[in-house]
mmCIF file of N, CA and C in Angstrom:
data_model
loop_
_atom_site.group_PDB
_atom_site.id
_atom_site.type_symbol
_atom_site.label_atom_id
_atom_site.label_comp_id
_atom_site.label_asym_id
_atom_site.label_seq_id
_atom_site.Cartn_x
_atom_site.Cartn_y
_atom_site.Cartn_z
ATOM 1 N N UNK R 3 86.639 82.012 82.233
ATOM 2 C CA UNK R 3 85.735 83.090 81.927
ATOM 3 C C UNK R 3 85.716 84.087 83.069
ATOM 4 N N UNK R 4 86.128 85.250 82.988
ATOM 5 C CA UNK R 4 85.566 86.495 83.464
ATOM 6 C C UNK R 4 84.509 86.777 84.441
ATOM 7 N N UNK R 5 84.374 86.358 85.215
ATOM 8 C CA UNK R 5 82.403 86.461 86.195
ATOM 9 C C UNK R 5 82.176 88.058 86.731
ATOM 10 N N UNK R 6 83.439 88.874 86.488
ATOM 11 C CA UNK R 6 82.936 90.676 86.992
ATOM 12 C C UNK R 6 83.803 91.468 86.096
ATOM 13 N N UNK R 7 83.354 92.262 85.570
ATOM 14 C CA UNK R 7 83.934 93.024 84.448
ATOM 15 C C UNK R 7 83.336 94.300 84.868
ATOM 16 N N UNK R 8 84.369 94.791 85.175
ATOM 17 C CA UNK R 8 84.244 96.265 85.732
ATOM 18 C C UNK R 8 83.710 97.220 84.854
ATOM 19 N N UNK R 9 82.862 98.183 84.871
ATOM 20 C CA UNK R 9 82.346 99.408 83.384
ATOM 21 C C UNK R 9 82.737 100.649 83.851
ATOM 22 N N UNK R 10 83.027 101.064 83.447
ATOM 23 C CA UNK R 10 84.054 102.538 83.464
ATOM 24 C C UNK R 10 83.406 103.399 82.923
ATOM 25 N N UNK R 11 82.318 104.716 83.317
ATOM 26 C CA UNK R 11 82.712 106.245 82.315
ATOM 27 C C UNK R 11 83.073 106.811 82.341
ATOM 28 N N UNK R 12 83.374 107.649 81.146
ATOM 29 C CA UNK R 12 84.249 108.597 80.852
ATOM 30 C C UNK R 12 83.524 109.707 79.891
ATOM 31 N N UNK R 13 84.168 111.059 79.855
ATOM 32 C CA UNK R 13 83.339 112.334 79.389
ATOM 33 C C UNK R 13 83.888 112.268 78.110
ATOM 34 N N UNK R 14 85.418 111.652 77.860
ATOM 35 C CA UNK R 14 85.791 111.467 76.241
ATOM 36 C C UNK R 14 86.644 110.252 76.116
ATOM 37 N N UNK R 15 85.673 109.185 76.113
ATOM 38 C CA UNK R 15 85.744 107.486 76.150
ATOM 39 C C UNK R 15 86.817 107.613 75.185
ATOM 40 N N UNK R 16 86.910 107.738 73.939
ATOM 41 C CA UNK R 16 87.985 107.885 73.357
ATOM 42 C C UNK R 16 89.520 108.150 73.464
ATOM 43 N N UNK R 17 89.581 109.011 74.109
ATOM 44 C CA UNK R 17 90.712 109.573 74.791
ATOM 45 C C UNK R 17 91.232 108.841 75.993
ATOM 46 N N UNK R 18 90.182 108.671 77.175
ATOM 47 C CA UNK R 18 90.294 107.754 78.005
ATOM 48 C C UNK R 18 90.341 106.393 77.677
ATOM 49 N N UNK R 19 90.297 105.688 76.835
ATOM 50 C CA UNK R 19 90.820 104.204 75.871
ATOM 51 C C UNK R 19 92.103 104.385 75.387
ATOM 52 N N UNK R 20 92.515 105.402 74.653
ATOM 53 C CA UNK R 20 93.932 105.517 74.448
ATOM 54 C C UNK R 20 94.756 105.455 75.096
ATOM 55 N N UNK R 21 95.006 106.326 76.475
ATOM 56 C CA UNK R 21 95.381 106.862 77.600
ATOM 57 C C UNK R 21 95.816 105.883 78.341
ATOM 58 N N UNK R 22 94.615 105.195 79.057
ATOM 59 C CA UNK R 22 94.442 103.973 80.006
ATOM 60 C C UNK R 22 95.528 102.842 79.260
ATOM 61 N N UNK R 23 95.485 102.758 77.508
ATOM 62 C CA UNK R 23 96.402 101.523 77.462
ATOM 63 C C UNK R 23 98.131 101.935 77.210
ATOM 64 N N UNK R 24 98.252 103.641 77.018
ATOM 65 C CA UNK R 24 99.544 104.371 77.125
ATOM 66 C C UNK R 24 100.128 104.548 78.642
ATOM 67 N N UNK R 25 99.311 104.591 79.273
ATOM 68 C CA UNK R 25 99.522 105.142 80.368
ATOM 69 C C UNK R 25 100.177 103.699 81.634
ATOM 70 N N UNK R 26 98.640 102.489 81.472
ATOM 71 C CA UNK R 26 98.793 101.876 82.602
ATOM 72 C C UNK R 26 99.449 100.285 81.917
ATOM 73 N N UNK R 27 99.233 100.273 80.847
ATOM 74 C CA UNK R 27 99.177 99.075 79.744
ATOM 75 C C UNK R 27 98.446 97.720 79.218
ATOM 76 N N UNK R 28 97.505 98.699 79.226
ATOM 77 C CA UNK R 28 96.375 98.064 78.482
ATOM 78 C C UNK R 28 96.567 97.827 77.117
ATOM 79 N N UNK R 29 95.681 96.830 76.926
ATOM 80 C CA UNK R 29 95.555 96.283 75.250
ATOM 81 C C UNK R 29 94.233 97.121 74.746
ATOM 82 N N UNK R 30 94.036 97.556 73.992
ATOM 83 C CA UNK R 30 92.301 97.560 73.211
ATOM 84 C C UNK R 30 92.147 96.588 72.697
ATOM 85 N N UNK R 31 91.401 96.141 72.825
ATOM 86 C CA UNK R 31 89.984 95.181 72.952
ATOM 87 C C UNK R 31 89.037 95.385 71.409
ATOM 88 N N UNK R 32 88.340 96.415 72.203
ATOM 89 C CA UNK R 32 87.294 96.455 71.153
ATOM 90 C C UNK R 32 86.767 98.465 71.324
ATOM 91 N N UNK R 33 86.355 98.797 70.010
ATOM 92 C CA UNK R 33 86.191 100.298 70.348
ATOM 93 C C UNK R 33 84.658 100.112 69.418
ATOM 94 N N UNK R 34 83.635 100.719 69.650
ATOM 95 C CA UNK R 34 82.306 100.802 68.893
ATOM 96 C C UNK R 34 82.115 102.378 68.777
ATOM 97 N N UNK R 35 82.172 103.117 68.117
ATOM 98 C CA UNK R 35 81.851 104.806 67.878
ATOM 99 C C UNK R 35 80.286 104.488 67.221
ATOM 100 N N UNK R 36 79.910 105.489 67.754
ATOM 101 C CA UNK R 36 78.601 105.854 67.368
ATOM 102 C C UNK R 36 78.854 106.514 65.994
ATOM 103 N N UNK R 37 77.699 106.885 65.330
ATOM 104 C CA UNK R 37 77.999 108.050 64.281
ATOM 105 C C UNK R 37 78.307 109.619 64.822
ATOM 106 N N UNK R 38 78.113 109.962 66.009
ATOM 107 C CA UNK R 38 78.770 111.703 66.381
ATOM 108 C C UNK R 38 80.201 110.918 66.639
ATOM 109 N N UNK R 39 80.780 110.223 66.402
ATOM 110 C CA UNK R 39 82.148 109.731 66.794
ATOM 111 C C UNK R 39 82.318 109.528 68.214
ATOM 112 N N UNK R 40 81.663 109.097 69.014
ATOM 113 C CA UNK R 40 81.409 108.925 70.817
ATOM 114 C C UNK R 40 81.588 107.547 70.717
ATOM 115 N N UNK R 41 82.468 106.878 71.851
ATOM 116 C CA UNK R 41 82.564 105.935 72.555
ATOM 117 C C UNK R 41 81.816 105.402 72.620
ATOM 118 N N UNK R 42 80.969 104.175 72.307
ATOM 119 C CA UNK R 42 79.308 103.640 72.822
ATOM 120 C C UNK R 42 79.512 102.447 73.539
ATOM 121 N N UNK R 43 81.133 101.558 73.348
ATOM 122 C CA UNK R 43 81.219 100.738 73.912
ATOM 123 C C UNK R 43 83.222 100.632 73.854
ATOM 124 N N UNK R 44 84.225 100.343 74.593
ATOM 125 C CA UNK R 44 85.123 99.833 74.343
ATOM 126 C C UNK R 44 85.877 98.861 75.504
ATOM 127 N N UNK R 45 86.696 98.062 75.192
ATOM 128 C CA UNK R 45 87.381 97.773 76.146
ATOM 129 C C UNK R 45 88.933 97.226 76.185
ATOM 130 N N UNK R 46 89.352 97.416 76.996
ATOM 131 C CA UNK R 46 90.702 97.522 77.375
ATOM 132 C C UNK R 46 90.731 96.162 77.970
ATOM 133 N N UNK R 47 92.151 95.483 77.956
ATOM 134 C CA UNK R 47 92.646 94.497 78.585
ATOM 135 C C UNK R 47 94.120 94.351 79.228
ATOM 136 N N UNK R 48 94.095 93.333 80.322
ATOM 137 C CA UNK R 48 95.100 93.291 80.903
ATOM 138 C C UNK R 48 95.733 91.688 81.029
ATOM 139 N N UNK R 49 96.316 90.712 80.049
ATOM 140 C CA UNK R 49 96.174 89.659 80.379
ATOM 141 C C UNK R 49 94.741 88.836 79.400
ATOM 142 N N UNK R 50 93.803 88.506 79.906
ATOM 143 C CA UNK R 50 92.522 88.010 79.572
ATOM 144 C C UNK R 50 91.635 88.697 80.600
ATOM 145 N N UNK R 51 91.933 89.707 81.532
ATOM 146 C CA UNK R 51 91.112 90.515 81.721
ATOM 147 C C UNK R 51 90.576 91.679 81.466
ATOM 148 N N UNK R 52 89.182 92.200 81.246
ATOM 149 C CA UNK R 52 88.915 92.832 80.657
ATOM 150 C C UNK R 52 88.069 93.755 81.469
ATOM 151 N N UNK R 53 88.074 95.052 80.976
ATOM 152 C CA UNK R 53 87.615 96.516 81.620
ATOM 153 C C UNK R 53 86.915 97.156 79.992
ATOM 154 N N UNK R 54 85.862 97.433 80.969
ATOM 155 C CA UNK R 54 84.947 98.420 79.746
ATOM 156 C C UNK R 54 84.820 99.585 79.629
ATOM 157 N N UNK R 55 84.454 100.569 79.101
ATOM 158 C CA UNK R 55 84.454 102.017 79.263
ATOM 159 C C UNK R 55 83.609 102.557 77.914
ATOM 160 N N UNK R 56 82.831 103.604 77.942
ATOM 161 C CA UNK R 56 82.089 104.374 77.182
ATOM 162 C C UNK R 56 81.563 105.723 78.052
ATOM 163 N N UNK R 57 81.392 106.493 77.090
ATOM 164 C CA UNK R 57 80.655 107.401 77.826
ATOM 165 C C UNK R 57 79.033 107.331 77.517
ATOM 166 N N UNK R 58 78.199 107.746 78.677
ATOM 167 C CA UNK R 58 77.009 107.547 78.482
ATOM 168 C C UNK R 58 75.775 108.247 78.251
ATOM 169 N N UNK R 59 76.850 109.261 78.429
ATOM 170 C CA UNK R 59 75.949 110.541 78.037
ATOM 171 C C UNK R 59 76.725 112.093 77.727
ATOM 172 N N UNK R 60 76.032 113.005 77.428
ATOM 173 C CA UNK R 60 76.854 113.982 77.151
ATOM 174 C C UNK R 60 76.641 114.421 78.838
ATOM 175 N N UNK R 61 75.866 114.556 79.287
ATOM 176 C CA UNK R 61 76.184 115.205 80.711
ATOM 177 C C UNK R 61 76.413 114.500 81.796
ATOM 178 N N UNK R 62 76.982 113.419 81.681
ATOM 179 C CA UNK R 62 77.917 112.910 82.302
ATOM 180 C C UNK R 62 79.273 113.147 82.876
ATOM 181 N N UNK R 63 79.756 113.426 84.022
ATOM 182 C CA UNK R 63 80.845 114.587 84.785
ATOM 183 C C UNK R 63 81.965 113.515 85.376
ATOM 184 N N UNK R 64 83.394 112.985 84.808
ATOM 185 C CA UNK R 64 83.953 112.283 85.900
ATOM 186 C C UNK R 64 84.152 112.531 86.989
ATOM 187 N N UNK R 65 84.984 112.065 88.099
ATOM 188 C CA UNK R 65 85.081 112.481 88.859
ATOM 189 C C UNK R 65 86.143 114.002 89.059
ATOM 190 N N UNK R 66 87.014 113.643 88.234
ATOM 191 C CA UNK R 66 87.592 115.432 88.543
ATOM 192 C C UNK R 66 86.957 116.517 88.049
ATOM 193 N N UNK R 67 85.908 116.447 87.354
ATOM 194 C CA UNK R 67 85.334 117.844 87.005
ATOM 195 C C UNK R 67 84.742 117.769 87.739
ATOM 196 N N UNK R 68 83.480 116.780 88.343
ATOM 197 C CA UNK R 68 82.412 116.663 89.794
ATOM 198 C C UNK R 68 82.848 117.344 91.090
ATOM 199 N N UNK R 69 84.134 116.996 91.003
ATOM 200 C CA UNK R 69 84.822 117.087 92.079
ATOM 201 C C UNK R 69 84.886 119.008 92.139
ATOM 202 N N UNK R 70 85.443 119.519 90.894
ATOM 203 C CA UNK R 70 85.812 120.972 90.919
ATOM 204 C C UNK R 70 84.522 121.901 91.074
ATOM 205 N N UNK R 71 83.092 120.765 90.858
ATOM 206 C CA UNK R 71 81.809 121.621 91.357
ATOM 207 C C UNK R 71 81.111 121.559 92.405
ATOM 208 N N UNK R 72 81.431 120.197 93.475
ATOM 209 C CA UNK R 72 80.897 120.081 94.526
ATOM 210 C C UNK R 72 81.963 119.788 95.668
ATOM 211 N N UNK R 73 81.406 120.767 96.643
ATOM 212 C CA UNK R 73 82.773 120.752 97.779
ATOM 213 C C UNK R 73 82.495 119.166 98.537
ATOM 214 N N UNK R 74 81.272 118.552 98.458
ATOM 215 C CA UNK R 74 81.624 117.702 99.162
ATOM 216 C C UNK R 74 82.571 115.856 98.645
ATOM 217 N N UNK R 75 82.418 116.130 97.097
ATOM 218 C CA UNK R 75 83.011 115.407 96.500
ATOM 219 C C UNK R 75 84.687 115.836 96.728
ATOM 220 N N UNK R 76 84.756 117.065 96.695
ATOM 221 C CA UNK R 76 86.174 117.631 96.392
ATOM 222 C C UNK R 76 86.777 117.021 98.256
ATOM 223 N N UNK R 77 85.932 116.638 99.357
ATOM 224 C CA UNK R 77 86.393 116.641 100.676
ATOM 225 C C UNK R 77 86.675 115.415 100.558
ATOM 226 N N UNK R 78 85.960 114.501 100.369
ATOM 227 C CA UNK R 78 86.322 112.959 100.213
ATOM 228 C C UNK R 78 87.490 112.807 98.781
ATOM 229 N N UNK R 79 87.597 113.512 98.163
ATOM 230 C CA UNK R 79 88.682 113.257 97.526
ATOM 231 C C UNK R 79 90.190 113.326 97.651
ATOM 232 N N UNK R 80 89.953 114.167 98.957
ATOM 233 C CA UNK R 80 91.151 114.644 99.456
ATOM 234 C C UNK R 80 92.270 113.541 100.038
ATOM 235 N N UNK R 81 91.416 112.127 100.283
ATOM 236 C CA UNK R 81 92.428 110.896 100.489
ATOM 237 C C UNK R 81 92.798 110.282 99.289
ATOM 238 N N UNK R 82 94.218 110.115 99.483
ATOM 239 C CA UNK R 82 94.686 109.126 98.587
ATOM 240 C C UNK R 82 93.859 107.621 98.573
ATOM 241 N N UNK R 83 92.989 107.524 98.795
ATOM 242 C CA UNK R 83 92.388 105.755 98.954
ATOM 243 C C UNK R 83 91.711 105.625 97.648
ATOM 244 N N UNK R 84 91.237 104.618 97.424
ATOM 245 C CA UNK R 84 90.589 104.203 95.964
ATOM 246 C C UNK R 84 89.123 104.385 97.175
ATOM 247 N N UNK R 85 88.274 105.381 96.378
ATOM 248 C CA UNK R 85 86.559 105.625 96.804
ATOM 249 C C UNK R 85 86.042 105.026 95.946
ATOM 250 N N UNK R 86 86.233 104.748 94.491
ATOM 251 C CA UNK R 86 85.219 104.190 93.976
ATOM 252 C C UNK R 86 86.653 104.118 92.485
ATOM 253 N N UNK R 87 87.053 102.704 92.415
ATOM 254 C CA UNK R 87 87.984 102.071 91.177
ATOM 255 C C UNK R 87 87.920 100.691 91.153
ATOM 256 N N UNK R 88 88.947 100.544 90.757
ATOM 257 C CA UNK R 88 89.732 99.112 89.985
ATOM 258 C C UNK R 88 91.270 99.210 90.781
ATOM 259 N N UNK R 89 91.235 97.821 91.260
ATOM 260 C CA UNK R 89 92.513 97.147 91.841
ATOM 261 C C UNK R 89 92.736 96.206 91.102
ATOM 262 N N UNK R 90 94.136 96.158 90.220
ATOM 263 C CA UNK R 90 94.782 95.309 88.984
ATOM 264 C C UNK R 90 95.970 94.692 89.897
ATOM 265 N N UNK R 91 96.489 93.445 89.538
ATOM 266 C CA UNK R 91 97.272 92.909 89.738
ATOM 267 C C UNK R 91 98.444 93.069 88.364
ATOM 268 N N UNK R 92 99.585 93.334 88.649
ATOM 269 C CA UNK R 92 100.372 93.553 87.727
ATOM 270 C C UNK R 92 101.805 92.384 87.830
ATOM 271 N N UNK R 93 102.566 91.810 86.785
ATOM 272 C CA UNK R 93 104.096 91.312 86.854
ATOM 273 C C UNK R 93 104.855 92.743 87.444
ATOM 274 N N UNK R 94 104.862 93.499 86.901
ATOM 275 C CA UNK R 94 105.985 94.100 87.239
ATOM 276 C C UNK R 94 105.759 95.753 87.268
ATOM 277 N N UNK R 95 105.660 95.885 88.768
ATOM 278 C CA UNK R 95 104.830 97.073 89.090
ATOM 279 C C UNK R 95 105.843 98.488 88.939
ATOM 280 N N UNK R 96 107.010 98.393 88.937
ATOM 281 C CA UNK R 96 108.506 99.327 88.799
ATOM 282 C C UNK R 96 108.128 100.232 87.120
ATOM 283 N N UNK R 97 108.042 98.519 86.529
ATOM 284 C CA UNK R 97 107.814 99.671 84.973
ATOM 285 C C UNK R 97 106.667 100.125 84.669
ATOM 286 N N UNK R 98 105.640 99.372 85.395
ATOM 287 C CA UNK R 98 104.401 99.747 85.177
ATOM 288 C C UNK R 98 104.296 101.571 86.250
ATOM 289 N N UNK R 99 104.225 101.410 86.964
ATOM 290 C CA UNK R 99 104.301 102.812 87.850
ATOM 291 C C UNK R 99 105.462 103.952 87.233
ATOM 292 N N UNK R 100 106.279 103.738 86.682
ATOM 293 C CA UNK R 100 107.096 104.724 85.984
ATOM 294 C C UNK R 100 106.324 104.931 84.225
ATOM 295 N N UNK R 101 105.801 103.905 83.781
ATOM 296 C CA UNK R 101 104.795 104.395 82.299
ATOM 297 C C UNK R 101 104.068 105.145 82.836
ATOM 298 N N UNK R 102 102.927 104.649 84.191
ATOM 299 C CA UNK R 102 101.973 105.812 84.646
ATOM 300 C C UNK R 102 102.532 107.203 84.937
ATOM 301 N N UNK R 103 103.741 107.045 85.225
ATOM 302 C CA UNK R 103 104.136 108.629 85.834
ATOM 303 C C UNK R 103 104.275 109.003 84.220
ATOM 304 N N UNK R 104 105.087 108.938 83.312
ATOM 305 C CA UNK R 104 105.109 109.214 82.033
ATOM 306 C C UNK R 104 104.088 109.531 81.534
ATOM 307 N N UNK R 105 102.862 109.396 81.505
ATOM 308 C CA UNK R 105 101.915 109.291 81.007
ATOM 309 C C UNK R 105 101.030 110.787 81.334
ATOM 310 N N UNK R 106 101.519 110.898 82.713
ATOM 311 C CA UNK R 106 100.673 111.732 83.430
ATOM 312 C C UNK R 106 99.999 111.648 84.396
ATOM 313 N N UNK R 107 99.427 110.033 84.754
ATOM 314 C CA UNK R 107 98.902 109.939 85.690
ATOM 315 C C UNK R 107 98.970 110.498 87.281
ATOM 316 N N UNK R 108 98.385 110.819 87.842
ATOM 317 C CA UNK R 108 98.054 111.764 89.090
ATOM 318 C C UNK R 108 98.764 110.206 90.047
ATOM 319 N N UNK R 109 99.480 110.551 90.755
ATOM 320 C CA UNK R 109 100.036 109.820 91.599
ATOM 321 C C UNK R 109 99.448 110.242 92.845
ATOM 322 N N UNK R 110 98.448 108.913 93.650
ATOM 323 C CA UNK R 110 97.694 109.512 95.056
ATOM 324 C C UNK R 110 99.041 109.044 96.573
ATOM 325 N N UNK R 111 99.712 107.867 95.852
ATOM 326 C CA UNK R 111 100.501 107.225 96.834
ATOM 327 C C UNK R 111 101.484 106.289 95.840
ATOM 328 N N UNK R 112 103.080 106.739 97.040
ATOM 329 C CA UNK R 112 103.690 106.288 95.993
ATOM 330 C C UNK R 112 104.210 104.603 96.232
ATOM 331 N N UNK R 113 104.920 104.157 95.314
ATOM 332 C CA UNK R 113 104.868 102.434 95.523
ATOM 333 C C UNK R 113 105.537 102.309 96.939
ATOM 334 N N UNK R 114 104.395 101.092 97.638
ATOM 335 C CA UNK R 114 105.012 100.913 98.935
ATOM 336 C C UNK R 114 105.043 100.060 99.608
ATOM 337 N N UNK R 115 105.344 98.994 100.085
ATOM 338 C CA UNK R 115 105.203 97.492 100.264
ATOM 339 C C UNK R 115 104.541 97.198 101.642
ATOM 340 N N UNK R 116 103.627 96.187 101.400
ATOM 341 C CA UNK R 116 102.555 96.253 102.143
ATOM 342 C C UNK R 116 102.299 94.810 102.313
ATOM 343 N N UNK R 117 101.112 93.740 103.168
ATOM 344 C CA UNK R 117 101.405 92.991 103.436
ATOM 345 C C UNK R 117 100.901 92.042 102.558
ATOM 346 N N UNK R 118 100.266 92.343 101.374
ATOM 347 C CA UNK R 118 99.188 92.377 99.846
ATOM 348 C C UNK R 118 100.592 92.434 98.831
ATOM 349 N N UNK R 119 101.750 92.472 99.014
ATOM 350 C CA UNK R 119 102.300 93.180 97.681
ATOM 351 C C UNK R 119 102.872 94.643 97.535
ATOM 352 N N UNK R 120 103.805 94.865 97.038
ATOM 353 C CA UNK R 120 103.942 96.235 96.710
ATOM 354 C C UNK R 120 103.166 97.186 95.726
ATOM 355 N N UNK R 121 102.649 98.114 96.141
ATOM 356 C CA UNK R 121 101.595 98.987 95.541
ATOM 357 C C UNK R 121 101.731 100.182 95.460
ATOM 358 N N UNK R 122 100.967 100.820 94.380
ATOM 359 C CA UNK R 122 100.551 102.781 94.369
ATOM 360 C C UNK R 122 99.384 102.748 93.995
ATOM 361 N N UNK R 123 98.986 104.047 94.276
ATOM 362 C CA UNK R 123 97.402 104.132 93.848
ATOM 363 C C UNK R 123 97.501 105.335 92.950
ATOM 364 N N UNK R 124 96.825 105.563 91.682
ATOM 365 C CA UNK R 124 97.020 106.522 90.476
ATOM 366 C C UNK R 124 95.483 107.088 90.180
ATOM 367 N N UNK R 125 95.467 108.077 90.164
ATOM 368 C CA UNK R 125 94.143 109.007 89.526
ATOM 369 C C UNK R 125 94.515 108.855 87.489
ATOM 370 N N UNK R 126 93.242 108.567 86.867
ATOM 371 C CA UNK R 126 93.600 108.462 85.709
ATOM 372 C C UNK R 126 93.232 109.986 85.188
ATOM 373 N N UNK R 127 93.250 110.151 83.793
ATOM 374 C CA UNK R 127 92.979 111.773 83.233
ATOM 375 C C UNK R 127 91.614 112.265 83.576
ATOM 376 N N UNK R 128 90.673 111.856 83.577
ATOM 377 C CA UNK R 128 89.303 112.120 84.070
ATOM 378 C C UNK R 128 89.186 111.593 85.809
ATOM 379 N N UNK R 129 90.408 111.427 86.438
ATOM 380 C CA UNK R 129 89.678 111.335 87.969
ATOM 381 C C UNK R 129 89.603 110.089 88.344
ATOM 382 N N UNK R 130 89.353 108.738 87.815
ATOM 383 C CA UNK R 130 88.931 107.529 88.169
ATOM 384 C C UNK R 130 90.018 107.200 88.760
ATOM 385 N N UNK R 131 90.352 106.412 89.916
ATOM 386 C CA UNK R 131 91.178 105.825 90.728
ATOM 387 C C UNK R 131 91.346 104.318 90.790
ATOM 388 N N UNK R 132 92.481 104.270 90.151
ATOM 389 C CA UNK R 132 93.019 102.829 90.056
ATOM 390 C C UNK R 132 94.228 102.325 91.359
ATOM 391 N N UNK R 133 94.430 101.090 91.587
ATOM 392 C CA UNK R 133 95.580 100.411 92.891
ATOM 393 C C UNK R 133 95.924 99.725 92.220
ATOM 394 N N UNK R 134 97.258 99.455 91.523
ATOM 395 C CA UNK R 134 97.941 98.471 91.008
ATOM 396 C C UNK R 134 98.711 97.950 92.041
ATOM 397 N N UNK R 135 98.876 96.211 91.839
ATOM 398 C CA UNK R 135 99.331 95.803 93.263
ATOM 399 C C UNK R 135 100.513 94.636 92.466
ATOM 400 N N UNK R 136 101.528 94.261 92.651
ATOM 401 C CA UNK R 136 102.728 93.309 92.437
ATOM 402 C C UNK R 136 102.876 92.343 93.623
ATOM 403 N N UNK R 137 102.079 91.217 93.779
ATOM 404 C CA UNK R 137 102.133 90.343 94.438
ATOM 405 C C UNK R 137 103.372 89.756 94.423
ATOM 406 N N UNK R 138 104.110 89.529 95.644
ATOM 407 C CA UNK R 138 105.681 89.340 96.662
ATOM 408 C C UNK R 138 106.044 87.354 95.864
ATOM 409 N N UNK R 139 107.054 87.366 95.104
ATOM 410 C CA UNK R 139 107.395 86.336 94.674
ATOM 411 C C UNK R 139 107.622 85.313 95.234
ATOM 412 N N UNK R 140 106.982 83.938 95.177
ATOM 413 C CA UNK R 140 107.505 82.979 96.358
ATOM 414 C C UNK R 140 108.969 83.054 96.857
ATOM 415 N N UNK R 141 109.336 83.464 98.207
ATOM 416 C CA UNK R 141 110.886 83.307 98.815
ATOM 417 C C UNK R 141 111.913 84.340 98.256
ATOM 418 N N UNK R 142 111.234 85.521 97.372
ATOM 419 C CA UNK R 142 111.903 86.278 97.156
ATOM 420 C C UNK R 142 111.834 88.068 97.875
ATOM 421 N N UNK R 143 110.762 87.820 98.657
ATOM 422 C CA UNK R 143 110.151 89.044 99.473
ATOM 423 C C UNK R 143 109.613 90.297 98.619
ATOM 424 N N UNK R 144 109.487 89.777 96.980
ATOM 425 C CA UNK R 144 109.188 91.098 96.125
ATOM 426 C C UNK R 144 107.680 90.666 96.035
#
């Protein structure tokens, strides 16, 4: 069982559910629309892990539009680091990081081997910052 399940918003949960499982390769899960057709609950999976996402309001701002109205969001954004995401463990981070580039995803850093695994860190379509990481195969140095 699951003990932290990350919750995600988004300004068009919908879109950002599609995206996230085109983009990084996620499964859908589960999608709940309200009657205005809004996101009220969905989630994405990776494996048997699971990530949630809805939007929660209409004036609710991700981070890249927040970002394009306040300079001090836009200053701390200026590092490639994960400020506030999700770090996924992936099999095979080569095809996974080339779907994200396909996709669109905002590339903050590109794959780079580290003492964790080889990694990149990706901005999704609304701003949220994900670290996908490919843990180094026993005796094979990947």
């Amino acid at each position: 069982m699951q003990t932290i399940v990350p919750m995600l918003a988004y300004e068009d949960g919908i879109t950002a559910l599609e995206w996230l499982c085109r983009a990084f390769g996620f499964q859908e899960k589960a999608r709940w629309v309200d009657e205005n057709g809004v996101l009220s609950h969905g989630e994405i999976a990776l494996g048997d892990q699971v990530i949630m996402l809805a939007m929660p309001s209409p004036d609710y701002q991700g981070p890249k539009k927040h970002r394009e109205q306040c300079e001090a969001a836009r200053k701390w954004s200026q590092v490639p680091w994960i400020i506030n995401g999700v770090m996924v463990y992936v099999d095979d981070i080569q095809t996974q990081y080339r779907q994200a580039k396909a996709a669109g995803a905002t590339i903050l850093s590109e794959l780079e081997s580290t003492d964790i695994g080889t990694r990149y860190r990706a901005e999704d379509l609304e701003g949220q910052r994900w670290m996908f990481v490919q843990m180094p195969k026993a005796g094979t140095g990947l």
